[in-house]
């Protein structure tokens, strides 16, 4: 079914609820723990997701939920709400306001609504399939990128990539920088990079190893701002995607970006991607 105004209003209220929980913990006592996969989690992560789940249970009891902290609730409607209360927990724990809350609505595996919310700076991007992306209520647009050379590439950290993916990312970096350290990539940022790309401040974001809750919300935001979201093979991102994520601000550069990121691949690598 099409995304309704009620869906949009609910997504905003979910972000508001998460932000109300997160802000008091920022640069305070947030109860840091380490999960089984060695990633950090805080009271803010847990309580913000719990607050969003309470809203969904009350208002959309038939919809499914996939959350980073509390797992999956089955859907009876074909719809799922995808929640990442703090994408960029490491940034949160060191007091950097470049983390975000991610909220997506997925229908039959396809992301149709997404929010990137930075609750401390009170910056919010919302994308809805078939509509223009809004940043704090005003249209957001990606910027033209006339040439791959000189494009600004961002990633959270190649240290988070699977080892075999790093050469592909560095191939892309070489294509845009032509060996100049002044044209090197921007590191850090998690989901915030995708908001910056949607608003025309970055050209390309590349990530590896993302989960559905890391990327589902990004798709409607970037594409509604005129950009392109795909995996490293150029395929659309869906609930079945494996986590190789590209955001390209100027869709006209897509083929060049894909060629660059495949620049070191052989047949085995292609199967891996």
mmCIF file of C-alpha atoms in Angstrom:
data_model
loop_
_atom_site.group_PDB
_atom_site.id
_atom_site.type_symbol
_atom_site.label_atom_id
_atom_site.label_comp_id
_atom_site.label_asym_id
_atom_site.label_seq_id
_atom_site.Cartn_x
_atom_site.Cartn_y
_atom_site.Cartn_z
ATOM 1 C CA UNK A 1 0.000 0.000 0.000
ATOM 2 C CA UNK A 2 1.215 3.575 -0.583
ATOM 3 C CA UNK A 3 2.887 5.434 2.254
ATOM 4 C CA UNK A 4 0.173 7.461 3.971
ATOM 5 C CA UNK A 5 0.350 10.725 5.864
ATOM 6 C CA UNK A 6 -0.393 8.682 8.987
ATOM 7 C CA UNK A 7 2.754 6.627 8.291
ATOM 8 C CA UNK A 8 4.800 9.799 7.913
ATOM 9 C CA UNK A 9 3.371 11.320 11.084
ATOM 10 C CA UNK A 10 4.092 8.125 13.002
ATOM 11 C CA UNK A 11 7.679 8.046 11.738
ATOM 12 C CA UNK A 12 8.200 11.593 12.991
ATOM 13 C CA UNK A 13 6.762 10.682 16.382
ATOM 14 C CA UNK A 14 9.060 7.670 16.569
ATOM 15 C CA UNK A 15 12.036 9.938 15.938
ATOM 16 C CA UNK A 16 10.764 12.435 18.506
ATOM 17 C CA UNK A 17 10.406 9.662 21.089
ATOM 18 C CA UNK A 18 13.918 8.361 20.448
ATOM 19 C CA UNK A 19 15.417 11.845 20.579
ATOM 20 C CA UNK A 20 13.762 12.614 23.902
ATOM 21 C CA UNK A 21 15.480 9.567 25.366
ATOM 22 C CA UNK A 22 18.878 10.114 23.752
ATOM 23 C CA UNK A 23 19.519 13.796 24.424
ATOM 24 C CA UNK A 24 19.803 13.591 28.234
ATOM 25 C CA UNK A 25 22.409 10.820 27.927
ATOM 26 C CA UNK A 26 24.619 12.656 25.430
ATOM 27 C CA UNK A 27 27.987 13.530 27.025
ATOM 28 C CA UNK A 28 26.636 12.149 30.295
ATOM 29 C CA UNK A 29 26.450 8.828 32.116
ATOM 30 C CA UNK A 30 25.201 6.446 29.446
ATOM 31 C CA UNK A 31 26.086 2.983 30.808
ATOM 32 C CA UNK A 32 28.425 1.641 28.131
ATOM 33 C CA UNK A 33 28.481 -2.113 27.545
ATOM 34 C CA UNK A 34 30.013 -4.349 24.883
ATOM 35 C CA UNK A 35 27.797 -6.740 22.914
ATOM 36 C CA UNK A 36 28.744 -10.216 21.762
ATOM 37 C CA UNK A 37 29.990 -8.882 18.419
ATOM 38 C CA UNK A 38 32.251 -6.429 20.311
ATOM 39 C CA UNK A 39 30.188 -3.423 19.268
ATOM 40 C CA UNK A 40 29.228 -0.869 21.947
ATOM 41 C CA UNK A 41 25.737 -0.380 23.328
ATOM 42 C CA UNK A 42 24.442 2.140 25.837
ATOM 43 C CA UNK A 43 21.347 2.774 27.914
ATOM 44 C CA UNK A 44 20.409 5.383 25.323
ATOM 45 C CA UNK A 45 20.402 2.735 22.552
ATOM 46 C CA UNK A 46 18.247 0.345 24.559
ATOM 47 C CA UNK A 47 15.793 2.851 25.971
ATOM 48 C CA UNK A 48 15.330 4.714 22.700
ATOM 49 C CA UNK A 49 14.475 1.520 20.824
ATOM 50 C CA UNK A 50 12.137 0.448 23.639
ATOM 51 C CA UNK A 51 10.321 3.791 23.408
ATOM 52 C CA UNK A 52 9.838 3.396 19.653
ATOM 53 C CA UNK A 53 8.645 -0.187 20.045
ATOM 54 C CA UNK A 54 6.031 0.873 22.595
ATOM 55 C CA UNK A 55 4.592 3.338 20.078
ATOM 56 C CA UNK A 56 4.508 0.741 17.317
ATOM 57 C CA UNK A 57 2.955 -1.924 19.533
ATOM 58 C CA UNK A 58 0.218 0.516 20.491
ATOM 59 C CA UNK A 59 -0.526 1.878 17.011
ATOM 60 C CA UNK A 60 0.653 -0.734 14.469
ATOM 61 C CA UNK A 61 0.410 -4.040 16.264
ATOM 62 C CA UNK A 62 0.220 -6.027 12.998
ATOM 63 C CA UNK A 63 3.351 -4.532 11.498
ATOM 64 C CA UNK A 64 6.665 -6.245 11.975
ATOM 65 C CA UNK A 65 9.649 -4.682 13.716
ATOM 66 C CA UNK A 66 13.350 -5.231 13.125
ATOM 67 C CA UNK A 67 15.513 -3.452 15.682
ATOM 68 C CA UNK A 68 19.218 -3.508 16.367
ATOM 69 C CA UNK A 69 18.839 -4.004 20.109
ATOM 70 C CA UNK A 70 15.695 -6.133 20.538
ATOM 71 C CA UNK A 71 15.519 -8.216 17.401
ATOM 72 C CA UNK A 72 12.604 -9.051 15.161
ATOM 73 C CA UNK A 73 8.846 -9.145 15.631
ATOM 74 C CA UNK A 74 6.984 -10.951 12.854
ATOM 75 C CA UNK A 75 4.709 -9.025 10.487
ATOM 76 C CA UNK A 76 1.175 -10.007 9.520
ATOM 77 C CA UNK A 77 0.749 -7.036 7.141
ATOM 78 C CA UNK A 78 3.792 -7.345 4.866
ATOM 79 C CA UNK A 79 5.176 -4.188 6.460
ATOM 80 C CA UNK A 80 8.154 -3.854 8.789
ATOM 81 C CA UNK A 81 9.470 -0.926 10.773
ATOM 82 C CA UNK A 82 13.266 -1.013 10.835
ATOM 83 C CA UNK A 83 14.841 0.708 13.856
ATOM 84 C CA UNK A 84 18.405 1.651 14.707
ATOM 85 C CA UNK A 85 18.155 3.891 17.772
ATOM 86 C CA UNK A 86 21.765 5.112 17.584
ATOM 87 C CA UNK A 87 23.613 4.469 14.356
ATOM 88 C CA UNK A 88 27.133 5.507 15.308
ATOM 89 C CA UNK A 89 27.245 4.501 18.971
ATOM 90 C CA UNK A 90 31.031 5.020 19.018
ATOM 91 C CA UNK A 91 30.539 8.647 18.008
ATOM 92 C CA UNK A 92 27.814 9.018 20.631
ATOM 93 C CA UNK A 93 30.047 7.661 23.390
ATOM 94 C CA UNK A 94 32.868 10.102 22.611
ATOM 95 C CA UNK A 95 30.561 13.113 22.401
ATOM 96 C CA UNK A 96 30.505 13.568 18.629
ATOM 97 C CA UNK A 97 27.084 14.665 17.355
ATOM 98 C CA UNK A 98 27.407 12.836 14.043
ATOM 99 C CA UNK A 99 25.406 9.763 15.032
ATOM 100 C CA UNK A 100 21.750 9.367 14.136
ATOM 101 C CA UNK A 101 18.503 7.547 14.746
ATOM 102 C CA UNK A 102 17.370 5.526 11.726
ATOM 103 C CA UNK A 103 13.722 4.662 11.124
ATOM 104 C CA UNK A 104 12.483 2.915 7.996
ATOM 105 C CA UNK A 105 9.254 1.439 6.741
ATOM 106 C CA UNK A 106 9.789 -1.568 4.493
ATOM 107 C CA UNK A 107 6.996 -3.099 2.391
ATOM 108 C CA UNK A 108 7.545 -6.557 0.940
ATOM 109 C CA UNK A 109 11.284 -6.072 1.343
ATOM 110 C CA UNK A 110 11.499 -2.598 -0.253
ATOM 111 C CA UNK A 111 12.303 0.535 1.782
ATOM 112 C CA UNK A 112 9.531 3.070 1.148
ATOM 113 C CA UNK A 113 10.057 5.558 3.985
ATOM 114 C CA UNK A 114 13.189 6.573 5.838
ATOM 115 C CA UNK A 115 14.261 9.039 8.514
ATOM 116 C CA UNK A 116 17.779 10.063 9.499
ATOM 117 C CA UNK A 117 17.489 12.054 12.725
ATOM 118 C CA UNK A 118 20.368 13.774 14.515
ATOM 119 C CA UNK A 119 18.686 14.523 17.853
ATOM 120 C CA UNK A 120 21.363 16.743 19.408
ATOM 121 C CA UNK A 121 21.661 19.121 16.455
ATOM 122 C CA UNK A 122 17.952 18.615 15.746
ATOM 123 C CA UNK A 123 18.536 17.819 12.099
ATOM 124 C CA UNK A 124 16.130 15.480 10.359
ATOM 125 C CA UNK A 125 15.980 14.105 6.854
ATOM 126 C CA UNK A 126 12.855 12.243 5.737
ATOM 127 C CA UNK A 127 12.479 10.426 2.448
ATOM 128 C CA UNK A 128 9.328 8.810 1.075
ATOM 129 C CA UNK A 129 9.112 6.798 -2.136
ATOM 130 C CA UNK A 130 7.856 9.018 -4.959
ATOM 131 C CA UNK A 131 8.368 12.259 -3.014
ATOM 132 C CA UNK A 132 11.138 14.796 -2.552
ATOM 133 C CA UNK A 133 13.335 14.349 0.495
ATOM 134 C CA UNK A 134 12.927 17.006 3.168
ATOM 135 C CA UNK A 135 15.583 18.313 5.542
ATOM 136 C CA UNK A 136 13.976 20.040 8.521
ATOM 137 C CA UNK A 137 10.887 20.536 6.373
ATOM 138 C CA UNK A 138 12.604 21.970 3.298
ATOM 139 C CA UNK A 139 13.619 20.151 0.081
ATOM 140 C CA UNK A 140 17.065 18.536 0.077
ATOM 141 C CA UNK A 141 18.978 17.921 -3.139
ATOM 142 C CA UNK A 142 22.206 16.158 -3.975
ATOM 143 C CA UNK A 143 24.760 18.146 -5.943
ATOM 144 C CA UNK A 144 26.070 17.626 -9.480
ATOM 145 C CA UNK A 145 29.381 15.801 -9.753
ATOM 146 C CA UNK A 146 30.751 16.482 -13.253
ATOM 147 C CA UNK A 147 33.735 14.145 -12.884
ATOM 148 C CA UNK A 148 34.685 11.198 -10.709
ATOM 149 C CA UNK A 149 38.105 12.774 -10.251
ATOM 150 C CA UNK A 150 37.857 15.175 -7.342
ATOM 151 C CA UNK A 151 34.623 13.694 -5.964
ATOM 152 C CA UNK A 152 34.432 13.591 -2.172
ATOM 153 C CA UNK A 153 34.094 10.043 -0.839
ATOM 154 C CA UNK A 154 33.122 9.229 2.737
ATOM 155 C CA UNK A 155 33.017 6.073 4.818
ATOM 156 C CA UNK A 156 32.778 5.396 8.519
ATOM 157 C CA UNK A 157 36.010 3.366 8.532
ATOM 158 C CA UNK A 158 37.567 0.770 6.222
ATOM 159 C CA UNK A 159 38.678 -0.966 9.439
ATOM 160 C CA UNK A 160 35.045 -2.109 9.728
ATOM 161 C CA UNK A 161 35.089 -3.712 6.268
ATOM 162 C CA UNK A 162 35.653 -7.374 5.619
ATOM 163 C CA UNK A 163 39.332 -7.706 4.669
ATOM 164 C CA UNK A 164 38.577 -8.597 1.054
ATOM 165 C CA UNK A 165 36.496 -5.454 0.586
ATOM 166 C CA UNK A 166 39.221 -2.970 1.530
ATOM 167 C CA UNK A 167 41.102 -3.152 -1.825
ATOM 168 C CA UNK A 168 37.865 -2.364 -3.655
ATOM 169 C CA UNK A 169 37.247 0.696 -1.510
ATOM 170 C CA UNK A 170 40.844 1.852 -1.999
ATOM 171 C CA UNK A 171 40.412 1.412 -5.755
ATOM 172 C CA UNK A 172 37.531 3.888 -5.575
ATOM 173 C CA UNK A 173 39.648 6.251 -3.470
ATOM 174 C CA UNK A 174 42.438 6.141 -6.056
ATOM 175 C CA UNK A 175 39.975 6.889 -8.861
ATOM 176 C CA UNK A 176 38.730 10.076 -7.187
ATOM 177 C CA UNK A 177 42.044 11.269 -5.727
ATOM 178 C CA UNK A 178 44.549 10.443 -8.501
ATOM 179 C CA UNK A 179 47.138 10.032 -5.743
ATOM 180 C CA UNK A 180 46.591 13.414 -4.072
ATOM 181 C CA UNK A 181 46.315 13.171 -0.270
ATOM 182 C CA UNK A 182 44.235 16.341 -0.348
ATOM 183 C CA UNK A 183 41.548 14.376 -2.158
ATOM 184 C CA UNK A 184 41.520 11.516 0.344
ATOM 185 C CA UNK A 185 38.315 10.139 1.855
ATOM 186 C CA UNK A 186 36.328 11.584 4.749
ATOM 187 C CA UNK A 187 36.274 9.144 7.683
ATOM 188 C CA UNK A 188 33.623 8.857 10.399
ATOM 189 C CA UNK A 189 29.984 9.797 10.180
ATOM 190 C CA UNK A 190 27.913 6.594 9.962
ATOM 191 C CA UNK A 191 24.389 7.494 8.787
ATOM 192 C CA UNK A 192 25.096 11.227 9.036
ATOM 193 C CA UNK A 193 27.185 10.996 5.855
ATOM 194 C CA UNK A 194 24.108 9.984 3.883
ATOM 195 C CA UNK A 195 22.201 13.011 5.127
ATOM 196 C CA UNK A 196 25.112 15.214 4.123
ATOM 197 C CA UNK A 197 25.140 13.591 0.677
ATOM 198 C CA UNK A 198 21.385 14.145 0.333
ATOM 199 C CA UNK A 199 21.923 17.829 1.146
ATOM 200 C CA UNK A 200 24.711 18.229 -1.403
ATOM 201 C CA UNK A 201 27.841 18.243 0.789
ATOM 202 C CA UNK A 202 29.339 14.856 -0.195
ATOM 203 C CA UNK A 203 29.432 12.975 -3.496
ATOM 204 C CA UNK A 204 29.837 9.265 -2.643
ATOM 205 C CA UNK A 205 29.483 7.119 0.469
ATOM 206 C CA UNK A 206 30.706 3.522 0.477
ATOM 207 C CA UNK A 207 30.210 0.965 3.258
ATOM 208 C CA UNK A 208 30.615 -2.776 3.714
ATOM 209 C CA UNK A 209 29.038 -5.170 6.191
ATOM 210 C CA UNK A 210 25.907 -3.168 6.967
ATOM 211 C CA UNK A 211 22.737 -4.732 8.353
ATOM 212 C CA UNK A 212 19.187 -3.937 7.245
ATOM 213 C CA UNK A 213 18.733 -1.549 10.168
ATOM 214 C CA UNK A 214 21.890 0.295 9.049
ATOM 215 C CA UNK A 215 20.796 1.007 5.473
ATOM 216 C CA UNK A 216 17.015 0.689 4.983
ATOM 217 C CA UNK A 217 16.256 4.262 6.067
ATOM 218 C CA UNK A 218 19.001 5.680 3.878
ATOM 219 C CA UNK A 219 17.481 4.519 0.592
ATOM 220 C CA UNK A 220 14.379 6.775 0.445
ATOM 221 C CA UNK A 221 16.359 9.733 1.837
ATOM 222 C CA UNK A 222 19.135 9.609 -0.768
ATOM 223 C CA UNK A 223 16.934 8.671 -3.710
ATOM 224 C CA UNK A 224 14.301 11.278 -2.875
ATOM 225 C CA UNK A 225 17.061 13.893 -2.971
ATOM 226 C CA UNK A 226 18.086 12.854 -6.484
ATOM 227 C CA UNK A 227 20.840 10.376 -5.638
ATOM 228 C CA UNK A 228 21.288 6.670 -6.224
ATOM 229 C CA UNK A 229 21.514 3.883 -3.630
ATOM 230 C CA UNK A 230 22.738 0.445 -4.661
ATOM 231 C CA UNK A 231 25.063 -2.377 -3.696
ATOM 232 C CA UNK A 232 28.591 -2.743 -5.084
ATOM 233 C CA UNK A 233 27.169 -4.583 -8.108
ATOM 234 C CA UNK A 234 24.716 -1.782 -8.873
ATOM 235 C CA UNK A 235 21.661 -3.708 -7.682
ATOM 236 C CA UNK A 236 18.905 -1.992 -5.660
ATOM 237 C CA UNK A 237 19.045 -2.292 -1.880
ATOM 238 C CA UNK A 238 16.316 -4.457 -0.360
ATOM 239 C CA UNK A 239 15.818 -6.529 2.767
ATOM 240 C CA UNK A 240 17.728 -9.319 1.001
ATOM 241 C CA UNK A 241 20.842 -7.217 0.305
ATOM 242 C CA UNK A 242 24.102 -8.376 1.852
ATOM 243 C CA UNK A 243 25.353 -5.054 3.171
ATOM 244 C CA UNK A 244 27.673 -3.657 0.468
ATOM 245 C CA UNK A 245 26.245 -0.148 0.219
ATOM 246 C CA UNK A 246 26.922 2.737 -2.163
ATOM 247 C CA UNK A 247 25.310 6.152 -2.139
ATOM 248 C CA UNK A 248 26.018 8.265 -5.219
ATOM 249 C CA UNK A 249 24.872 11.870 -5.186
ATOM 250 C CA UNK A 250 24.950 12.345 -8.948
ATOM 251 C CA UNK A 251 23.359 9.258 -10.494
ATOM 252 C CA UNK A 252 25.148 10.026 -13.772
ATOM 253 C CA UNK A 253 28.398 8.906 -12.116
ATOM 254 C CA UNK A 254 27.021 5.468 -11.162
ATOM 255 C CA UNK A 255 28.743 3.415 -13.853
ATOM 256 C CA UNK A 256 32.080 5.105 -13.162
ATOM 257 C CA UNK A 257 31.790 4.503 -9.418
ATOM 258 C CA UNK A 258 30.940 0.833 -9.981
ATOM 259 C CA UNK A 259 33.838 0.438 -12.412
ATOM 260 C CA UNK A 260 36.204 2.042 -9.910
ATOM 261 C CA UNK A 261 35.116 -0.077 -6.964
ATOM 262 C CA UNK A 262 35.515 -3.210 -9.083
ATOM 263 C CA UNK A 263 38.932 -2.065 -10.260
ATOM 264 C CA UNK A 264 40.873 -4.840 -8.506
ATOM 265 C CA UNK A 265 38.344 -7.611 -8.834
ATOM 266 C CA UNK A 266 38.769 -10.969 -10.490
ATOM 267 C CA UNK A 267 36.145 -13.659 -10.988
ATOM 268 C CA UNK A 268 36.376 -14.752 -7.360
ATOM 269 C CA UNK A 269 35.896 -11.183 -6.150
ATOM 270 C CA UNK A 270 32.863 -10.721 -8.325
ATOM 271 C CA UNK A 271 31.222 -13.723 -6.719
ATOM 272 C CA UNK A 272 32.055 -12.267 -3.302
ATOM 273 C CA UNK A 273 30.455 -8.924 -4.100
#
